[in-house]
PDB file of C-alpha atoms in Angstrom:
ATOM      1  CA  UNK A 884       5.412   8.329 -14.316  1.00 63.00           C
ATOM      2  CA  UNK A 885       2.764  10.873 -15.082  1.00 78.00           C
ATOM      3  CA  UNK A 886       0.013   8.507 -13.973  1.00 92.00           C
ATOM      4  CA  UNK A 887      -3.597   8.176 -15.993  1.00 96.00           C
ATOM      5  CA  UNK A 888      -3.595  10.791 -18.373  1.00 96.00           C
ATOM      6  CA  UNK A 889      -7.679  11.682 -18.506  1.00 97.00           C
ATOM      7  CA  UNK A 890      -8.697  14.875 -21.180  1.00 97.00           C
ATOM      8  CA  UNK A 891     -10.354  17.158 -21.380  1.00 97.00           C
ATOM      9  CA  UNK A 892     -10.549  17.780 -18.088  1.00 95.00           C
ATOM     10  CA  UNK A 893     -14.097  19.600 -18.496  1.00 96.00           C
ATOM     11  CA  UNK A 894     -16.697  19.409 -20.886  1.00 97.00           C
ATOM     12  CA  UNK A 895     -19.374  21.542 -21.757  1.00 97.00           C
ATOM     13  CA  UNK A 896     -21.668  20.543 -24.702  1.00 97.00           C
ATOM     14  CA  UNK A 897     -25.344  21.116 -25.686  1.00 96.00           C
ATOM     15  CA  UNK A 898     -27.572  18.083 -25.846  1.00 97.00           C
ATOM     16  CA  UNK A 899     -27.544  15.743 -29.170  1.00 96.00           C
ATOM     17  CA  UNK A 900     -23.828  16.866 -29.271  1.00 97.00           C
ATOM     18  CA  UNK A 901     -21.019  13.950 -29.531  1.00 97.00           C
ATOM     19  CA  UNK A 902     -18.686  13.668 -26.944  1.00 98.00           C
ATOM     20  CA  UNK A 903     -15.668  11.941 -26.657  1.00 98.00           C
ATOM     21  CA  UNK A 904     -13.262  11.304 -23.493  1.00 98.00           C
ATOM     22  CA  UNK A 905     -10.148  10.540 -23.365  1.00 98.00           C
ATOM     23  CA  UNK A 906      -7.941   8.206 -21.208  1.00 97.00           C
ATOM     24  CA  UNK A 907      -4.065   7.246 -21.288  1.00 97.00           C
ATOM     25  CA  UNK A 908      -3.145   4.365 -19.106  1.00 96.00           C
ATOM     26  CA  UNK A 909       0.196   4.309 -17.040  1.00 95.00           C
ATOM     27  CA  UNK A 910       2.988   2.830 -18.973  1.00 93.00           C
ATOM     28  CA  UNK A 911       3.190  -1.179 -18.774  1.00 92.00           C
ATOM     29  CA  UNK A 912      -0.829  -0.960 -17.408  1.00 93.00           C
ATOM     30  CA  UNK A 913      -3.174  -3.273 -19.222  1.00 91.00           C
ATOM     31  CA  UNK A 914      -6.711  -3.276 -17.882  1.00 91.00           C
ATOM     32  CA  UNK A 915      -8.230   0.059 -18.553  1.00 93.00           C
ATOM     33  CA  UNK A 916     -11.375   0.943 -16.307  1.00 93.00           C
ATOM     34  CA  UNK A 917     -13.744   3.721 -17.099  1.00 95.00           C
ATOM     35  CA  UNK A 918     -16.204   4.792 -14.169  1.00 95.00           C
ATOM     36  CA  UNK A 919     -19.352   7.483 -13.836  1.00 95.00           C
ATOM     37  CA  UNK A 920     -19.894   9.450 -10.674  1.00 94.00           C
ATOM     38  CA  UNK A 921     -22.793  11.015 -10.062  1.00 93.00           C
ATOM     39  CA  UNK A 922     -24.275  12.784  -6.855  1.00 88.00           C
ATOM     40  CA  UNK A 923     -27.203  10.225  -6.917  1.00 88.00           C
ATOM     41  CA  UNK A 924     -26.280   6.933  -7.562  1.00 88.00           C
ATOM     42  CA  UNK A 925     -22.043   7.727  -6.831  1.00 88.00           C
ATOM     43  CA  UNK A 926     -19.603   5.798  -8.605  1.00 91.00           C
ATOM     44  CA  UNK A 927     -20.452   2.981 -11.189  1.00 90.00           C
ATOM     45  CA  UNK A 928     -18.581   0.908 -13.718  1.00 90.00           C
ATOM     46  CA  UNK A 929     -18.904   1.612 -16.960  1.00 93.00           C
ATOM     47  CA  UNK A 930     -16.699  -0.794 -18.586  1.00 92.00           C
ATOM     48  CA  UNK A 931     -13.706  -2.432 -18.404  1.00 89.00           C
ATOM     49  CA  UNK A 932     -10.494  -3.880 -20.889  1.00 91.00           C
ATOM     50  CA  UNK A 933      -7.798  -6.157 -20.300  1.00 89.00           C
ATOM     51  CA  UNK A 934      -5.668  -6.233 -22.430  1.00 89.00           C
ATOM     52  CA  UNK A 935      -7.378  -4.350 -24.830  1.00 91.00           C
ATOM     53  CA  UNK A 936     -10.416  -6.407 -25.016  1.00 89.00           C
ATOM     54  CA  UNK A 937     -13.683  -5.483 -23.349  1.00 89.00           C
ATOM     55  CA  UNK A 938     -14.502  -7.655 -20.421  1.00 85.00           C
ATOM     56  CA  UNK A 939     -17.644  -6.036 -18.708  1.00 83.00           C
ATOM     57  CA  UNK A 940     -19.755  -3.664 -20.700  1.00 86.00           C
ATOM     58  CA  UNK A 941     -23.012  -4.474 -18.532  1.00 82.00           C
ATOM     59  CA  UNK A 942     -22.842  -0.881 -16.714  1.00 85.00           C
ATOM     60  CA  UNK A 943     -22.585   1.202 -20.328  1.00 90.00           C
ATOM     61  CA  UNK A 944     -26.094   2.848 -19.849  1.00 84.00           C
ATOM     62  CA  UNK A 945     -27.540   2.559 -23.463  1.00 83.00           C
ATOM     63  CA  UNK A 946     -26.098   2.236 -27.081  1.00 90.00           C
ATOM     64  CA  UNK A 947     -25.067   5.753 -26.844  1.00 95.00           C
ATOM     65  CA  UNK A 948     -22.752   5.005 -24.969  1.00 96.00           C
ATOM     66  CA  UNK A 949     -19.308   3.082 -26.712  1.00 96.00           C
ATOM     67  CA  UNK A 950     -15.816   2.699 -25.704  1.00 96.00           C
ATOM     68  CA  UNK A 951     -12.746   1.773 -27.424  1.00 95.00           C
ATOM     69  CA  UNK A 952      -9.163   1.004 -26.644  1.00 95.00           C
ATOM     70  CA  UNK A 953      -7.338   1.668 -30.243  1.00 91.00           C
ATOM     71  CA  UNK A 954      -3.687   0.722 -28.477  1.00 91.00           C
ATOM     72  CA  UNK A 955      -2.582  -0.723 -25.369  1.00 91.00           C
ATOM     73  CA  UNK A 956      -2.232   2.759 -23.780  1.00 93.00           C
ATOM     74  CA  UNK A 957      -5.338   4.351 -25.144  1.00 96.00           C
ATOM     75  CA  UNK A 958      -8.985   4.881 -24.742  1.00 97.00           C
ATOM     76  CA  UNK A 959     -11.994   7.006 -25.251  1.00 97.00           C
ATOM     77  CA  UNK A 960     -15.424   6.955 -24.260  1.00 97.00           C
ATOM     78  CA  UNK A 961     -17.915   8.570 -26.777  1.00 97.00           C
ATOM     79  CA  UNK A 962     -21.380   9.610 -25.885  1.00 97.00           C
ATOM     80  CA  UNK A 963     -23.229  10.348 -29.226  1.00 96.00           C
ATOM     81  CA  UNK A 964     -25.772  11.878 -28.939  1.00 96.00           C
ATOM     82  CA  UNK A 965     -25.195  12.995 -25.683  1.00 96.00           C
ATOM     83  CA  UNK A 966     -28.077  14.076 -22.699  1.00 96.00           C
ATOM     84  CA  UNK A 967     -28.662  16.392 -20.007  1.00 96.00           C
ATOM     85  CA  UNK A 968     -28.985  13.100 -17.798  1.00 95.00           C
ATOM     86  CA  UNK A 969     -25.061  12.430 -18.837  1.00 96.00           C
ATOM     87  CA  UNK A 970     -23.768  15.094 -16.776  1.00 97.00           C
ATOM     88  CA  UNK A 971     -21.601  13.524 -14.296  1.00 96.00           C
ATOM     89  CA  UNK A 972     -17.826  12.914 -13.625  1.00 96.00           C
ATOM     90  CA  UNK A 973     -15.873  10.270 -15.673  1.00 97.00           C
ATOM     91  CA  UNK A 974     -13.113   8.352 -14.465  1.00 96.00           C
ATOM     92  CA  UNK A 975     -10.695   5.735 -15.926  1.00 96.00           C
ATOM     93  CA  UNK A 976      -8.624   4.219 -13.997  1.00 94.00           C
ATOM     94  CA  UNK A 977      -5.985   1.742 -15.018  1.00 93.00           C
ATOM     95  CA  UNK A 978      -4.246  -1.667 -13.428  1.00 90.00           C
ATOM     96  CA  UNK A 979      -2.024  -4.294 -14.103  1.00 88.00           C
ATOM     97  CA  UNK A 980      -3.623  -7.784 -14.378  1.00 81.00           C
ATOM     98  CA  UNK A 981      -1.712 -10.702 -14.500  1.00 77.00           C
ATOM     99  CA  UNK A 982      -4.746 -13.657 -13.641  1.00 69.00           C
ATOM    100  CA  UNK A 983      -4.931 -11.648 -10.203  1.00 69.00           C
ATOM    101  CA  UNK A 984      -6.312  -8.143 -10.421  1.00 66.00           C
ATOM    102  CA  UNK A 985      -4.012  -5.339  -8.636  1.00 76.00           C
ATOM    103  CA  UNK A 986      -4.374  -2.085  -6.777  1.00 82.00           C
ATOM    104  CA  UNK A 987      -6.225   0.590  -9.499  1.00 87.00           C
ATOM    105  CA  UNK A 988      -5.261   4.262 -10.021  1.00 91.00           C
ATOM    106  CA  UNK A 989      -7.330   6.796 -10.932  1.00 93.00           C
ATOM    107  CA  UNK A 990      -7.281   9.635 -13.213  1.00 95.00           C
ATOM    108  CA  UNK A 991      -8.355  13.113 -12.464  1.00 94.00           C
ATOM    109  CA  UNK A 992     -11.625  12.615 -14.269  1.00 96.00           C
ATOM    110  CA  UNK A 993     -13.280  14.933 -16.900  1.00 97.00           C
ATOM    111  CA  UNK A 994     -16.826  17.156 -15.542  1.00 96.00           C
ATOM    112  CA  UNK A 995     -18.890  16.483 -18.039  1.00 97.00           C
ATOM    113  CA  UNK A 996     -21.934  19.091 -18.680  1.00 97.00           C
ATOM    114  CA  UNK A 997     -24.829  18.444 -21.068  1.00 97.00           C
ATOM    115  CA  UNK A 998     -27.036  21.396 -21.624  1.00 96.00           C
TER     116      UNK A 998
ATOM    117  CA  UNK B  40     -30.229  -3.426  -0.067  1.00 59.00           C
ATOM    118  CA  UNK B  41     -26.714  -2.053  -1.257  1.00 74.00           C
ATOM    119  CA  UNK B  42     -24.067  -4.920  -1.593  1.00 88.00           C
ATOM    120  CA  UNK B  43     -21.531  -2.315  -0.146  1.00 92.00           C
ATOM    121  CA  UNK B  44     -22.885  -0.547   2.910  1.00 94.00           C
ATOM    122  CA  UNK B  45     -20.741   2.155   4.232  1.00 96.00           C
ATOM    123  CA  UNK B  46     -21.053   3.624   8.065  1.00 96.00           C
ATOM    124  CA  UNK B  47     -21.152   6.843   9.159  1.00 97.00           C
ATOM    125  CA  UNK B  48     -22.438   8.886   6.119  1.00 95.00           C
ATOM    126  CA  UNK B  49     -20.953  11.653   7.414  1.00 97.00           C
ATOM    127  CA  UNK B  50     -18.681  12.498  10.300  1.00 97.00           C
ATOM    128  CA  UNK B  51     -17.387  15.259  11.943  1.00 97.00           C
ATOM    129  CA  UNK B  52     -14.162  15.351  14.315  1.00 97.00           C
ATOM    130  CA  UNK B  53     -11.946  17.455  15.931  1.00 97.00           C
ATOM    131  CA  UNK B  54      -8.661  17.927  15.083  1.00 97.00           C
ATOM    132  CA  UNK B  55      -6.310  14.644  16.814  1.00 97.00           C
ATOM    133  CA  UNK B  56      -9.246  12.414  17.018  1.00 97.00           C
ATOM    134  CA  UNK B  57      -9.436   8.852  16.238  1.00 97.00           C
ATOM    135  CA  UNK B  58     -11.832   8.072  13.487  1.00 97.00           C
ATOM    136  CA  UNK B  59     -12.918   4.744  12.782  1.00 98.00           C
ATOM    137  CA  UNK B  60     -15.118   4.711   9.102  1.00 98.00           C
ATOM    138  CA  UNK B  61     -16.748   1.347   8.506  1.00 98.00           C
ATOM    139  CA  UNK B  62     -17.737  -1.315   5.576  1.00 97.00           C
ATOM    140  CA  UNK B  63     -19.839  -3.871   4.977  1.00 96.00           C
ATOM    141  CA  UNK B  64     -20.377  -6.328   2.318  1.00 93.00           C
ATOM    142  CA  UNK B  65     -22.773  -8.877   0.984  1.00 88.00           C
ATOM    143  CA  UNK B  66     -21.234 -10.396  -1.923  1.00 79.00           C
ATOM    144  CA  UNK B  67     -17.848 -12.798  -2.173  1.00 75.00           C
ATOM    145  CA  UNK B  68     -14.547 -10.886  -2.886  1.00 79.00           C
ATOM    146  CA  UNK B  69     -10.943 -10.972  -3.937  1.00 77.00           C
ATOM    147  CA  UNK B  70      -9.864  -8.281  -2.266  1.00 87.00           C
ATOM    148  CA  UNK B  71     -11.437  -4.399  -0.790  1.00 92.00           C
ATOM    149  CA  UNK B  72     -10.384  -0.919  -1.751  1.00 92.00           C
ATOM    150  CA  UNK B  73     -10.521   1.917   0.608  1.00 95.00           C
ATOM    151  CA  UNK B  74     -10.134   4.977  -1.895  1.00 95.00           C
ATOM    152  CA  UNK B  75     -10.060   8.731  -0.890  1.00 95.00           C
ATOM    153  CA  UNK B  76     -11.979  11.591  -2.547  1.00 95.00           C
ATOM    154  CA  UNK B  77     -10.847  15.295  -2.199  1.00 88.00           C
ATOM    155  CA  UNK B  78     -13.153  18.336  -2.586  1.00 80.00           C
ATOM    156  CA  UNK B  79     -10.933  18.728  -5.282  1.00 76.00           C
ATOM    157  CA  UNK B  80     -12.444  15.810  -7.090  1.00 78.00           C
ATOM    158  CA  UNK B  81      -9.637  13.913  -7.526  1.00 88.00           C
ATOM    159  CA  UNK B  82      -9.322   9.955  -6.364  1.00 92.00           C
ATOM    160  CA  UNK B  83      -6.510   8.393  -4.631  1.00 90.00           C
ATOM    161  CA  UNK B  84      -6.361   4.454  -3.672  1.00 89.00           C
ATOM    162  CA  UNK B  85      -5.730   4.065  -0.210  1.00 92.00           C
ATOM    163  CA  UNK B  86      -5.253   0.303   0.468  1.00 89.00           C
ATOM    164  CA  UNK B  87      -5.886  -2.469  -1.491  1.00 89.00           C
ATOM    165  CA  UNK B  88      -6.442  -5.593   1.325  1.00 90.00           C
ATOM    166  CA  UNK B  89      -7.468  -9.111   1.247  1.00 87.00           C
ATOM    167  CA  UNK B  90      -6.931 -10.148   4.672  1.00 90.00           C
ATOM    168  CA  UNK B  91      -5.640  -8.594   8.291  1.00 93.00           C
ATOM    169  CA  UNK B  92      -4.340  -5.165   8.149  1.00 95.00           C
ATOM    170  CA  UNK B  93      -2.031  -2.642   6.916  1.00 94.00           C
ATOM    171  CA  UNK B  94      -0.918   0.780   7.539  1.00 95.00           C
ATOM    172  CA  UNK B  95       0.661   3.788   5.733  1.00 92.00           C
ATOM    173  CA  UNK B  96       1.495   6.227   8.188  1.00 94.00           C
ATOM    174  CA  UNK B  97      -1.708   7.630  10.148  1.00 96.00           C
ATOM    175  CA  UNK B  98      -4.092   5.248   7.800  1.00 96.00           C
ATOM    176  CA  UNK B  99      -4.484   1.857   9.616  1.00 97.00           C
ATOM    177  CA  UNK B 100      -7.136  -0.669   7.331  1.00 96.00           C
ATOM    178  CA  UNK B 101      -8.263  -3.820   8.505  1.00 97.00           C
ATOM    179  CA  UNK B 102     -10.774  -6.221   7.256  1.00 95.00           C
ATOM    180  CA  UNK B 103     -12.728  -9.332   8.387  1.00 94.00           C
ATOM    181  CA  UNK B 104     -13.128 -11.533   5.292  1.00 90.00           C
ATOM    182  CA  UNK B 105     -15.448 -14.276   7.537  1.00 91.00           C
ATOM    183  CA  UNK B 106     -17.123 -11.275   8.979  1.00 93.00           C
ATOM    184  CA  UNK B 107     -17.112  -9.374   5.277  1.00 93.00           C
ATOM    185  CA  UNK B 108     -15.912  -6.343   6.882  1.00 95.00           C
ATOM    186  CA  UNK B 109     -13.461  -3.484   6.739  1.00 97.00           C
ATOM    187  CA  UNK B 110     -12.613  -1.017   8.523  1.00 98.00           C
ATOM    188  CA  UNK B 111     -10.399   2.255   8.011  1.00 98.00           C
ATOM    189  CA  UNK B 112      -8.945   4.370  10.717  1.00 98.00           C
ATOM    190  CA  UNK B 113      -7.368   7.464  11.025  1.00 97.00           C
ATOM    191  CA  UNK B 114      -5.142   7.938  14.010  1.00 96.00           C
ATOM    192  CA  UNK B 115      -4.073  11.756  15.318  1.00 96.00           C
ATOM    193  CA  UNK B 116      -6.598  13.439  12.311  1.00 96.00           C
ATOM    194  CA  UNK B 117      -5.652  16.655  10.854  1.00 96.00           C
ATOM    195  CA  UNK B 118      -7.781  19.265   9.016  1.00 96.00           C
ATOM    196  CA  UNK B 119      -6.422  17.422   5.938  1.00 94.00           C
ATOM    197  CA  UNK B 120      -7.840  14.912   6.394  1.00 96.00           C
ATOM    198  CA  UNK B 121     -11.270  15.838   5.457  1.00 96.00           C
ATOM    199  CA  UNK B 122     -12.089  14.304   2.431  1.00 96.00           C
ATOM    200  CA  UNK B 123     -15.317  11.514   1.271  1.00 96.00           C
ATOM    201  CA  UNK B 124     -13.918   8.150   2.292  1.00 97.00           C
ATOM    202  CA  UNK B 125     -15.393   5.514  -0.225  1.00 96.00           C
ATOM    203  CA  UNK B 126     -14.869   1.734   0.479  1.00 96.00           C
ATOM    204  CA  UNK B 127     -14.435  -0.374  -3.008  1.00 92.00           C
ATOM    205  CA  UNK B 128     -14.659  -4.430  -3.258  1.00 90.00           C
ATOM    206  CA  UNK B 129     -13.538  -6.306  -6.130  1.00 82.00           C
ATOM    207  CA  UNK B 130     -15.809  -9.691  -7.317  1.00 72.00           C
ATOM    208  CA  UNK B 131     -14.194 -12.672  -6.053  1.00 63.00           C
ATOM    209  CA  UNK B 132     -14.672 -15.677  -7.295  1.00 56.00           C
ATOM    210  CA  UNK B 133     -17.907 -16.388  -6.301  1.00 53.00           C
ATOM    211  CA  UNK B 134     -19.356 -13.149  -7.592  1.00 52.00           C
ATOM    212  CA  UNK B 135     -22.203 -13.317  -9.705  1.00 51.00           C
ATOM    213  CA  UNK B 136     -20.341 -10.425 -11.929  1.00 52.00           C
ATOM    214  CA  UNK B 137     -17.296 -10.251 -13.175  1.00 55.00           C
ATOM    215  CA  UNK B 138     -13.784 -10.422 -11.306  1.00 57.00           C
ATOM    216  CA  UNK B 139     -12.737  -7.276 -12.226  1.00 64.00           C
ATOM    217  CA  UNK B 140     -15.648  -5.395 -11.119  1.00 72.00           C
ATOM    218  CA  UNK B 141     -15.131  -2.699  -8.577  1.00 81.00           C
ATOM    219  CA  UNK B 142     -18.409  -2.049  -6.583  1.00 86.00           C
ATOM    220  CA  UNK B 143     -18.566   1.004  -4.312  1.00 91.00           C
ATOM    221  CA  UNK B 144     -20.044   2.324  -1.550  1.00 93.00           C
ATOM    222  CA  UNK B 145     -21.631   5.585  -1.355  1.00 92.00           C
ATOM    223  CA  UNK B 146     -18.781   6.812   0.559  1.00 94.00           C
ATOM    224  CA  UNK B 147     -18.135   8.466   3.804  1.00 97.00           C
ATOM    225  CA  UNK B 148     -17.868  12.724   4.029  1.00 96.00           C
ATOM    226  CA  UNK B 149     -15.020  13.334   6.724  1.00 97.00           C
ATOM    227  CA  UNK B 150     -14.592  16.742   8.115  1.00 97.00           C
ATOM    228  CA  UNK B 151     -11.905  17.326  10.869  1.00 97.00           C
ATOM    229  CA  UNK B 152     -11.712  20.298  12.690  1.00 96.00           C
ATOM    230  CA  UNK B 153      -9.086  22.385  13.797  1.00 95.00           C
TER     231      UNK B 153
END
């Protein structure tokens, strides 16, 4: 298995640009986490799916700020427009869920730089 | 305060020491996390524990759920090693969030010397 699929793997973009992220879960997965990390305030939920529906939103930051799960195997996390105060690391991770929740693994994140 | 405290910040050893990295929690939880962070970037789960202890090789984790504590160890550490050590818990029942919610620490910066 090629585990959590995360692209691009770095971003650079000038402020009031869109952004999107991208995440693929591991195959038979079906709660989808993504994650911020930052060197000031570390690593935070963002949001989180099971089974393709959102179950925590409360750590997206502000309404520019949405994320999506199209399929079962699928997300992306758009920043539109985006700010220098975005810049951070973004992970999704991914787990399987059956009423209990399970171990997580992590993709290798995508640097994200607003100018 | 931070519902996930995490002790040392930082720590410094030399090669084959025993290193003991510790957590502490406020808040009810299903079960604790003890992830591993290379300079790389790049984030690996160590242990996922809800009570007593486990090991994978040199990695022994423990954790007190009465006490709401964990701690990871490191037995015989190598250069390798070094890495930011970040303790995870996931909302029990009981959690005023929601049960799927990891909540981290601020992590632990491990650097063993040769």
């Amino acid at each position: 298995d090629a585990g959590v699929i995360q692209s691009p793997r770095h971003e650079v973009t000038e402020m009031g640009q869109e952004v999107t992220l991208r995440c693929k879960l591991i195959s038979g997965h079906n709660s989808l986490f993504w994650y911020r990390q930052t060197m000031m305030r570390g690593l935070e939920l963002l949001i989180y799916f099971n089974n393709n529906v959102p179950i925590d939103d409360s750590g997206m930051p502000e309404d520019r700020f949405s994320a999506k799960m199209p399929n079962a195997s699928f997300s992306t996390l758009k920043i539109q427009p985006s700010e220098p105060r975005d810049s951070a690391v973004y992970f999704c991770a991914s787990s399987f869920t059956s009423g209990v929740y399970n171990e997580q693994f992590f993709g290798p994140g995508t640097r994200l730089t607003v100018l | 305060k931070n519902e996930v405290e995490q002790s040392p910040q930082n720590l410094t050893a030399q090669e084959g020491e025993f290193i003991t990295i510790n957590c502490s929690y406020s808040v009810g939880i299903s079960a604790l996390h003890w992830l591993q962070q290379h300079p790389g970037g790049g984030i690996v789960s160590l242990f996922m524990l809800s009570s007593g202890k486990k090991k994978h090789g040199r990695l022994i984790a423990t954790i007190n759920i009465q006490e709401k504590h964990s701690s990871l160890h490191i037995t015989a550490s190598h250069p390798r090693d070094s890495a930011v050590y970040i303790c995870a818990v996931l909302g029990g029942m009981n959690y005023g969030g929601s049960q799927g919610n990891l909540i981290f620490g601020k992590g632990t910066k491990l650097s063993v010397k040769p």
